[in-house]
Coordinates of C-alpha atoms and ligand atoms in Angstrom, one line a residue:
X1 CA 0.0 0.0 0.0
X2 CA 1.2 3.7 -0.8
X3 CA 2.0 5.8 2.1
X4 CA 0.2 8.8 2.2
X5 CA 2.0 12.3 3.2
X6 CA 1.6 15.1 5.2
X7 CA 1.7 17.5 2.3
X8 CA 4.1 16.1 -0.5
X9 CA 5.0 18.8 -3.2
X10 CA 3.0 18.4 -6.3
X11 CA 4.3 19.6 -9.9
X12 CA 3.3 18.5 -13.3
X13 CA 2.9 19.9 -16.4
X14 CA 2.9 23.3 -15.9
X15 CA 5.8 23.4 -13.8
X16 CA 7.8 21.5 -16.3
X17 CA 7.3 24.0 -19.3
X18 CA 7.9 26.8 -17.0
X19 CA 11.6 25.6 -15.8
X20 CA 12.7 24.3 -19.4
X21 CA 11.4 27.5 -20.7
X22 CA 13.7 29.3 -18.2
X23 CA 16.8 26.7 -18.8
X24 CA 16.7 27.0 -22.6
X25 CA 16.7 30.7 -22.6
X26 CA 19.9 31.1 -21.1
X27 CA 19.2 32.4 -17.7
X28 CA 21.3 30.1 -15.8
X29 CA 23.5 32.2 -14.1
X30 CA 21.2 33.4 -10.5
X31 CA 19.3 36.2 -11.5
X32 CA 16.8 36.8 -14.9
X33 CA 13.5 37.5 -15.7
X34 CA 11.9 35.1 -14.2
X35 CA 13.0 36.2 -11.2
X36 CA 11.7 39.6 -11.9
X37 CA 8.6 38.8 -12.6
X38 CA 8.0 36.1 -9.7
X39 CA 8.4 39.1 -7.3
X40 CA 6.0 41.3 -9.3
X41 CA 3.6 38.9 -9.3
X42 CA 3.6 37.6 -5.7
X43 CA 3.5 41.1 -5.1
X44 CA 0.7 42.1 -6.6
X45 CA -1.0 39.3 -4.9
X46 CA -0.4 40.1 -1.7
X47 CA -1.6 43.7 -3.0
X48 CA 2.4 44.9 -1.7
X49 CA 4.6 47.7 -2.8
X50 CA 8.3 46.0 -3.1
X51 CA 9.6 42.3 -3.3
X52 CA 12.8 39.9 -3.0
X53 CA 12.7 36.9 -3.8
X54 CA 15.2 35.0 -1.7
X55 CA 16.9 31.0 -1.1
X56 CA 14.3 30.7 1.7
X57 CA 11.7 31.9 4.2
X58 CA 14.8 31.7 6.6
X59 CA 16.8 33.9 5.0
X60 CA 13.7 36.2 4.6
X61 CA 12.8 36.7 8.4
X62 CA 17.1 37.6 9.4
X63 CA 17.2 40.4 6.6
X64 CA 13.7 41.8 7.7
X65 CA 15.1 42.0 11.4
X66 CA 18.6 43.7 10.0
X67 CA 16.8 46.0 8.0
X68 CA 14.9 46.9 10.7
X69 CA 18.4 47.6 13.0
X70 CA 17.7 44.6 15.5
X71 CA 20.9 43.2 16.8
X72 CA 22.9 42.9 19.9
X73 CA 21.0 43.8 23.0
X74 CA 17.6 43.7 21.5
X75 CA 14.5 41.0 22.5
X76 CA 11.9 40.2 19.8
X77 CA 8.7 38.6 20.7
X78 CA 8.4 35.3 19.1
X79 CA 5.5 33.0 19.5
X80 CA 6.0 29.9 21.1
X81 CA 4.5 27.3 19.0
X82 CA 6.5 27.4 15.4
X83 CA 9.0 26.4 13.6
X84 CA 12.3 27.1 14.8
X85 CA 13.1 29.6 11.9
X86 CA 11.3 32.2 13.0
X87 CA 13.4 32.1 17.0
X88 CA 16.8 31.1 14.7
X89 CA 16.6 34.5 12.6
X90 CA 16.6 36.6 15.6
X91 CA 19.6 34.5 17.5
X92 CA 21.5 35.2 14.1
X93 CA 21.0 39.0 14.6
X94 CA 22.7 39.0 18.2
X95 CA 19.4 40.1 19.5
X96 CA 17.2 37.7 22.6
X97 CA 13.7 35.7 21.7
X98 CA 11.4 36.2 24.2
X99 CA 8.6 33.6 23.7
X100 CA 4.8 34.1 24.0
X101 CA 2.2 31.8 24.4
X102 CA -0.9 31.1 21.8
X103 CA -4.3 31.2 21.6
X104 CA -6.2 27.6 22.1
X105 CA -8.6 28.3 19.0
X106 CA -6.1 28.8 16.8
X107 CA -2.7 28.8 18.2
X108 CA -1.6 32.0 17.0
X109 CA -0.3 34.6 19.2
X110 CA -2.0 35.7 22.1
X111 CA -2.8 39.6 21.5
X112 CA -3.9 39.7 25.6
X113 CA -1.0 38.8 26.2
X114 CA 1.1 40.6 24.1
X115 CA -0.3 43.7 25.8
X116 CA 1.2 42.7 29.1
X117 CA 4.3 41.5 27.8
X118 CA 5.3 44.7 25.8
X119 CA 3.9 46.0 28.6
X120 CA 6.4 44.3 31.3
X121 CA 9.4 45.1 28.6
X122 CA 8.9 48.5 28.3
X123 CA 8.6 49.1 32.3
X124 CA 12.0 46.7 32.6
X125 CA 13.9 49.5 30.1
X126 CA 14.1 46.6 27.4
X127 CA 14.3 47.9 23.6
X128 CA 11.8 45.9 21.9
X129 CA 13.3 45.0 18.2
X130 CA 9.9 43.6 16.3
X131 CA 7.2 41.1 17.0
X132 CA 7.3 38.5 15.3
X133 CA 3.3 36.8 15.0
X134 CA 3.6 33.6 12.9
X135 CA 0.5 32.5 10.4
X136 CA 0.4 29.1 11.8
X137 CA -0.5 26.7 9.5
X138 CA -1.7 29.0 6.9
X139 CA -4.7 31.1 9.2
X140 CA -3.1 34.4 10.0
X141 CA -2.6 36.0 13.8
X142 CA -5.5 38.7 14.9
X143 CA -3.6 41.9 13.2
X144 CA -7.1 43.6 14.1
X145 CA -6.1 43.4 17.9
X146 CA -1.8 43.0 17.2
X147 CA -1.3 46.0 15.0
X148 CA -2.9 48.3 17.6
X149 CA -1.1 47.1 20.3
X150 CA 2.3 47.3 18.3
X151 CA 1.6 50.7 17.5
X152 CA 1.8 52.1 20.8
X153 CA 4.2 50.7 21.2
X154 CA 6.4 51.9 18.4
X155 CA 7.7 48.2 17.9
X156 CA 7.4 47.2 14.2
X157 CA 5.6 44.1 12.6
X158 CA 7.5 41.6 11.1
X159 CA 5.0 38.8 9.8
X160 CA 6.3 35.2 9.6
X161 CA 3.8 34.1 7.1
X162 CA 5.6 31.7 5.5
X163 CA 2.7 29.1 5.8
X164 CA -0.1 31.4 4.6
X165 CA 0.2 32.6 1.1
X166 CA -3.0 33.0 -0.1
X167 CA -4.4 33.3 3.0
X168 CA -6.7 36.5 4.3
X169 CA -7.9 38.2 7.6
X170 CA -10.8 40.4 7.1
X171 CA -10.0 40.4 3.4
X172 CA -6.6 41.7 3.5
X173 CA -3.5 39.2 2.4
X174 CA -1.3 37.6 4.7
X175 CA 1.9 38.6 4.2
X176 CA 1.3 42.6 4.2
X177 CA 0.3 43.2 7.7
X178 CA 3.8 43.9 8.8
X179 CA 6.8 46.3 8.1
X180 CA 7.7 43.7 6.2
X181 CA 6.4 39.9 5.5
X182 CA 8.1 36.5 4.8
X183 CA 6.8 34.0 2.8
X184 CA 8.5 30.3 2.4
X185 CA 8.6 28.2 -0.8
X186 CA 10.0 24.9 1.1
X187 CA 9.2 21.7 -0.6
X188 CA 6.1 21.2 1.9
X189 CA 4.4 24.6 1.2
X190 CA 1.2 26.2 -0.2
X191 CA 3.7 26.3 -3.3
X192 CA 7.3 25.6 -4.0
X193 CA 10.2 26.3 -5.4
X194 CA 11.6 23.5 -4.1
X195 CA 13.2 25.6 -1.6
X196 CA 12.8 29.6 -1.5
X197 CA 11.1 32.2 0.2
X198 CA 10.3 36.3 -0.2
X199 CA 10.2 39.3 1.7
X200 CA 7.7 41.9 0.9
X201 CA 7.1 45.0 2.2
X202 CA 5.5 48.5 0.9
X203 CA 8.6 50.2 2.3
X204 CA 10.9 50.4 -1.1
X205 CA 13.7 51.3 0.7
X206 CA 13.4 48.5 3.3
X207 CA 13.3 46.1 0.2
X208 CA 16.1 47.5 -1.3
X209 CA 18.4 47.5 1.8
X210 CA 17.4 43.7 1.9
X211 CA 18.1 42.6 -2.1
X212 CA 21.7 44.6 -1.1
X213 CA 22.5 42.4 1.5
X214 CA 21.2 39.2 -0.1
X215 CA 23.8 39.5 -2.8
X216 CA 26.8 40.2 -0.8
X217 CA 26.5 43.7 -0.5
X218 CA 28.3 44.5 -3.1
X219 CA 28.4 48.6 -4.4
X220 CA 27.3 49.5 -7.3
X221 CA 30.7 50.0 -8.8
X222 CA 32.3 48.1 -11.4
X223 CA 34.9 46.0 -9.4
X224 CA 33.9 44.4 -6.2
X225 CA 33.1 46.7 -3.5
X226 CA 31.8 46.1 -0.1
X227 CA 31.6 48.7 2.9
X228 CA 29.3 45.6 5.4
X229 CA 29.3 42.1 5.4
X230 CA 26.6 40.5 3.1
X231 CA 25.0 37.4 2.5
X232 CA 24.2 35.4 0.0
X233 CA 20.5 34.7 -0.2
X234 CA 19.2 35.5 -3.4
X235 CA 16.5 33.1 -5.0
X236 CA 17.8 31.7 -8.7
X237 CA 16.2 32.4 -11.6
X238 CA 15.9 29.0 -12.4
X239 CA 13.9 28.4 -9.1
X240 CA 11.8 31.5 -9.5
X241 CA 10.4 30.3 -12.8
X242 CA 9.1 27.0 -11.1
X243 CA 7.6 29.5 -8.4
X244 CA 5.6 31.2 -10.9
X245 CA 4.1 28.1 -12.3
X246 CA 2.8 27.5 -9.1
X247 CA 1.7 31.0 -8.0
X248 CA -0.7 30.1 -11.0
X249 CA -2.5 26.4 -9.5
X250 CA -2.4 28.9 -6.5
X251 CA -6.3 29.6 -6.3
X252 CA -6.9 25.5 -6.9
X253 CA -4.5 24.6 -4.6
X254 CA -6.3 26.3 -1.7
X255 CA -9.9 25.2 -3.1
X256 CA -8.7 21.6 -3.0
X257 CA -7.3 21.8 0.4
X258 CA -10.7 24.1 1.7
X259 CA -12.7 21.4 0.8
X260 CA -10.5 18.5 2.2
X261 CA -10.7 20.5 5.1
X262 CA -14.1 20.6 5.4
X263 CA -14.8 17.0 4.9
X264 CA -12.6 16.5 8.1
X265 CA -14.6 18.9 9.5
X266 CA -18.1 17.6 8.9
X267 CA -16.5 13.8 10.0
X268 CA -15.2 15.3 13.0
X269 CA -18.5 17.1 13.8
X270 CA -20.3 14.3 15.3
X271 CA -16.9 12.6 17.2
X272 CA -17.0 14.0 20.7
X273 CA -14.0 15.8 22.3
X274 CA -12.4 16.7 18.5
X275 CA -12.2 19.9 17.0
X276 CA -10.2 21.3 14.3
X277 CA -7.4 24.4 14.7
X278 CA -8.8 27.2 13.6
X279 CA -11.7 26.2 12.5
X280 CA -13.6 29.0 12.2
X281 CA -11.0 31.4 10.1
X282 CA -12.5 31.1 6.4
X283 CA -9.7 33.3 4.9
X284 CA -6.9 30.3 5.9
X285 CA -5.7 28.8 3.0
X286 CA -6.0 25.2 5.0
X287 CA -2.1 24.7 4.3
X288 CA -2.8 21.7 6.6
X289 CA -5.6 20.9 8.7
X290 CA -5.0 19.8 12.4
X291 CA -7.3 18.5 15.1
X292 CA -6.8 19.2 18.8
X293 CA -8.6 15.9 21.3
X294 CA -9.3 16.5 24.2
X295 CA -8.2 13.6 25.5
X296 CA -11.2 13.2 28.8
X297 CA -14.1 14.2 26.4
X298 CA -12.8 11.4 23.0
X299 CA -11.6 9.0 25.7
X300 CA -8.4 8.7 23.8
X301 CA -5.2 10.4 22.8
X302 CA -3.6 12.4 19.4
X303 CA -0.6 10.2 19.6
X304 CA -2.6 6.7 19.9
X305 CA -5.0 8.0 16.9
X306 CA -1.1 8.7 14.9
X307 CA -0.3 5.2 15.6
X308 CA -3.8 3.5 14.2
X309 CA -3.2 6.1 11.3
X310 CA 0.5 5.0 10.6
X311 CA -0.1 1.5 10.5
X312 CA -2.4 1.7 7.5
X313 CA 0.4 3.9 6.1
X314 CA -1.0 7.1 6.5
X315 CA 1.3 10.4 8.1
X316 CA 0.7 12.6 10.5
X317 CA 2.8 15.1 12.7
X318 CA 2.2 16.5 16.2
X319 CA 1.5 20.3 16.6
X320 CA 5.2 22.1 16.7
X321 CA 7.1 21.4 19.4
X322 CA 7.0 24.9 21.4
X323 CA 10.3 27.2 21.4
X324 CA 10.5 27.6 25.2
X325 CA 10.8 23.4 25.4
X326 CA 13.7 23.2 23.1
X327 CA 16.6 22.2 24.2
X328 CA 18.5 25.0 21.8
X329 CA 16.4 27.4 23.7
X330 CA 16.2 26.5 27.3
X331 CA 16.9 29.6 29.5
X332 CA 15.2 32.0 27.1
X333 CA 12.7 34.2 28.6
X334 CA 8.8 33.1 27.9
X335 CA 5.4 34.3 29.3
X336 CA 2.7 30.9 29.0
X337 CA -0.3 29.9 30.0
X338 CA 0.4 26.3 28.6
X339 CA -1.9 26.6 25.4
X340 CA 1.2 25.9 23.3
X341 CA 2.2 22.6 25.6
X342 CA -1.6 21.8 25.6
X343 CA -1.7 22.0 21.5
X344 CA 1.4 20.1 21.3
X345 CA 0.3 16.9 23.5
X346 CA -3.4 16.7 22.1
X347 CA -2.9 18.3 18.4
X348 CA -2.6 16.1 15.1
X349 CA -1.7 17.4 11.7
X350 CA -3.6 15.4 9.0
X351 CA -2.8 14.5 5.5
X352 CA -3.5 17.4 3.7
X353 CA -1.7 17.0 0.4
X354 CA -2.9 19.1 -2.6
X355 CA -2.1 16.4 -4.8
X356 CA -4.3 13.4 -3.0
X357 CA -6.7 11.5 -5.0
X358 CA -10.0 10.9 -4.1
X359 CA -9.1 6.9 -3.3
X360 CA -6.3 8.6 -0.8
X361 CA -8.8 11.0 0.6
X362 CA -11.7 8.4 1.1
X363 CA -8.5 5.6 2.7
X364 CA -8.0 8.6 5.2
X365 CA -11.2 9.1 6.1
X366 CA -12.2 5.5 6.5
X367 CA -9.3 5.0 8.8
X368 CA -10.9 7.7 10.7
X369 CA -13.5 6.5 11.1
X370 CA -12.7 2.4 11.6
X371 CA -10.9 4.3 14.6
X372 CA -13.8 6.3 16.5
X373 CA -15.8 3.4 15.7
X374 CA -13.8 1.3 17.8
X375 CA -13.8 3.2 20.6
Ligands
PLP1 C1 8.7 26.9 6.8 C2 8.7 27.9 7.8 C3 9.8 28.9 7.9 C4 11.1 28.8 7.2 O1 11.0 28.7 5.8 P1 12.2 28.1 5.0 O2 11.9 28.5 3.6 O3 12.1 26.6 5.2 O4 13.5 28.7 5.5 C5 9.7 29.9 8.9 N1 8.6 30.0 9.7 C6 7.6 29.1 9.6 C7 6.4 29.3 10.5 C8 7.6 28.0 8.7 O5 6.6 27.2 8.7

């Protein structure tokens, strides 16, 4: 039997006659026009000013923090439950994560608690770099109640949306609610470029300062020139023409996954003690949908549900493991209320592929559903 993934890239056709278009016309060497016109056009999606395409969503989140003068001696807020990229970029400035704790309906950032954190930093003398809200799993944080808050506080936005392209909140794109905004292209994203990300921002200067130091910071002088270390971060063209095949399938490829999401959702309507992560945002792009059990109501556990799924060869993942229980990050400061730890012990990340056929779809939802029945 065929193993089914998480959320396994999916290129065809499209994708093909895009990359061989960009090989045979020369533009090997890093940058061309494909590149060009990837950023325009992510750009104009996200309804944003100014873009650079870059090697990765990584790579996206450092240069927005640089260009926004964080380093040594600074603390950005950084939510708990992600991906360690977004708490990495800010260790590579020289600047201190402080970790806050997430919402239970959708584990994004905790705008209450925000307030008392930047709150408690200001009173304690701290300079506050950025926050640093993450679109967690493709449903963006609650800018209506963040932006506000960041405003007093004269701390910019930098959004970690590298899950949620395509996404909304209150019809405006993820990916433009911040000073600046990261997308990713990894090989498990909304799309890919097998691996790539952008940063986006309506600040042209901002942009500018970052496509400068993504290509070594070099002068704009004949020889080579350099008055600051650079790095070397820049998306190839050859990688930027796959990314614009995809930006195209981008509208199907969040239909597919909306309505795979919502067949989970009307199956897991009538099991007691299962709900799904953010199940009432309609602007997510359902990257990939995730249940949260409460363990005393469904009578059993996330982890013994993975097993029954992974023995009839079907993946699933926990909920990230939060930042403040890494071993990479012990010590750092955090404020919590345990949401994260709770979301991490009773979440479950379901096959969400783009590319899963309707036999997959129904083998996942019968195993589902072999398992409630037993219990
Ligand atoms: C994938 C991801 C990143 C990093 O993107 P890369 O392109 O893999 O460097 C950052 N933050 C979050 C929340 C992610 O999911």
């Amino acid at each position: 039997m065929d193993r089914i993934l998480l959320s396994p890239a999916d290129v065809g056709p499209l994708e093909e006659s895009y990359v061989l278009n960009a090989l045979r016309s020369g533009w090997v060497a890093p940058a061309g026009p494909d590149l060009a016109a990837f950023e325009r056009e992510v750009a104009q999606r996200v309804g944003c000013g100014h873009a650079v395409a870059l090697a990765s969503g990584t790579a996206g989140l450092h240069l927005a923090l640089l260009a926004l003068g964080v380093g040594p001696g600074d603390t950005v807020v950084v939510p708990t439950l992600t991906f360690a990229a977004t708490a990495n970029a800010v260790v590579y400035t020289g600047a201190e994560p402080v970790f806050i704790d997430c919402e239970p309906a959708t584990g994004n950032l905790d705008p209450g608690l925000l307030q008392e954190l930047l709150r408690d930093l200001r009173d304690k003398g701290r300079r506050v770099g950025a926050v640093m809200p993450v679109d967690m799993f493709g449903a963006c944080a609650d800018y209506t109640r963040i932006l506000p808050l960041c405003a007093e506080a004269e701390v910019p936005v930098v959004e970690d949306a590298a899950e949620a392209l395509g996404s909304t909140h209150r019809g405006r794109a993820a990916g433009s609610f911040g000073r600046a905004g990261v997308f990713s292209f990894n090989g498990n994203k909304i799309i890919t470029t097998s691996g790539g990300g952008m940063l986006l921002s309506d600040d042209g200067d901002l942009v500018a300062r970052c496509r400068y130091l993504s290509t070594q910071a070099r002068q704009p002088v004949p020889h080579y020139e350099h008055t600051e270390v650079g790095y070397n971060y820049r998306l190839s063209n050859l990688l930027a023409a796959l990314g614009r095949a995809q930006l195209h399938r981008l509208d199907d490829i969040v239909t597919r996954r909306r309505r795979l999401r919502e067949r989970y959702s009307k199956l897991f309507a009538a099991v007691p003690g299962v709900r799904l992560l953010a199940e009432e945002d309609h602007g997510a792009n359902c990257w990939l949908t995730t249940i949260v059990v409460d363990p005393l109501v469904a009578g059993w556990r996330a982890r013994e549900f993975a097993a029954h799924l992974s023995a009839q060869h079907i993946e699933t993942r926990p909920v990230w493991k939060p930042m403040h229980l890494q071993p990479v990050f012990a010590g750092a400061e955090a404020l919590l209320t345990g949401t994260a730890e709770r979301l991490f012990a009773d979440g479950l990340v379901l096959p969400s592929g783009y590319g899963m056929t309707e036999d997959q779809v129904v083998r996942v939802l019968d195993a589902i559903e072999q398992f409630v029945d037993l219990r």
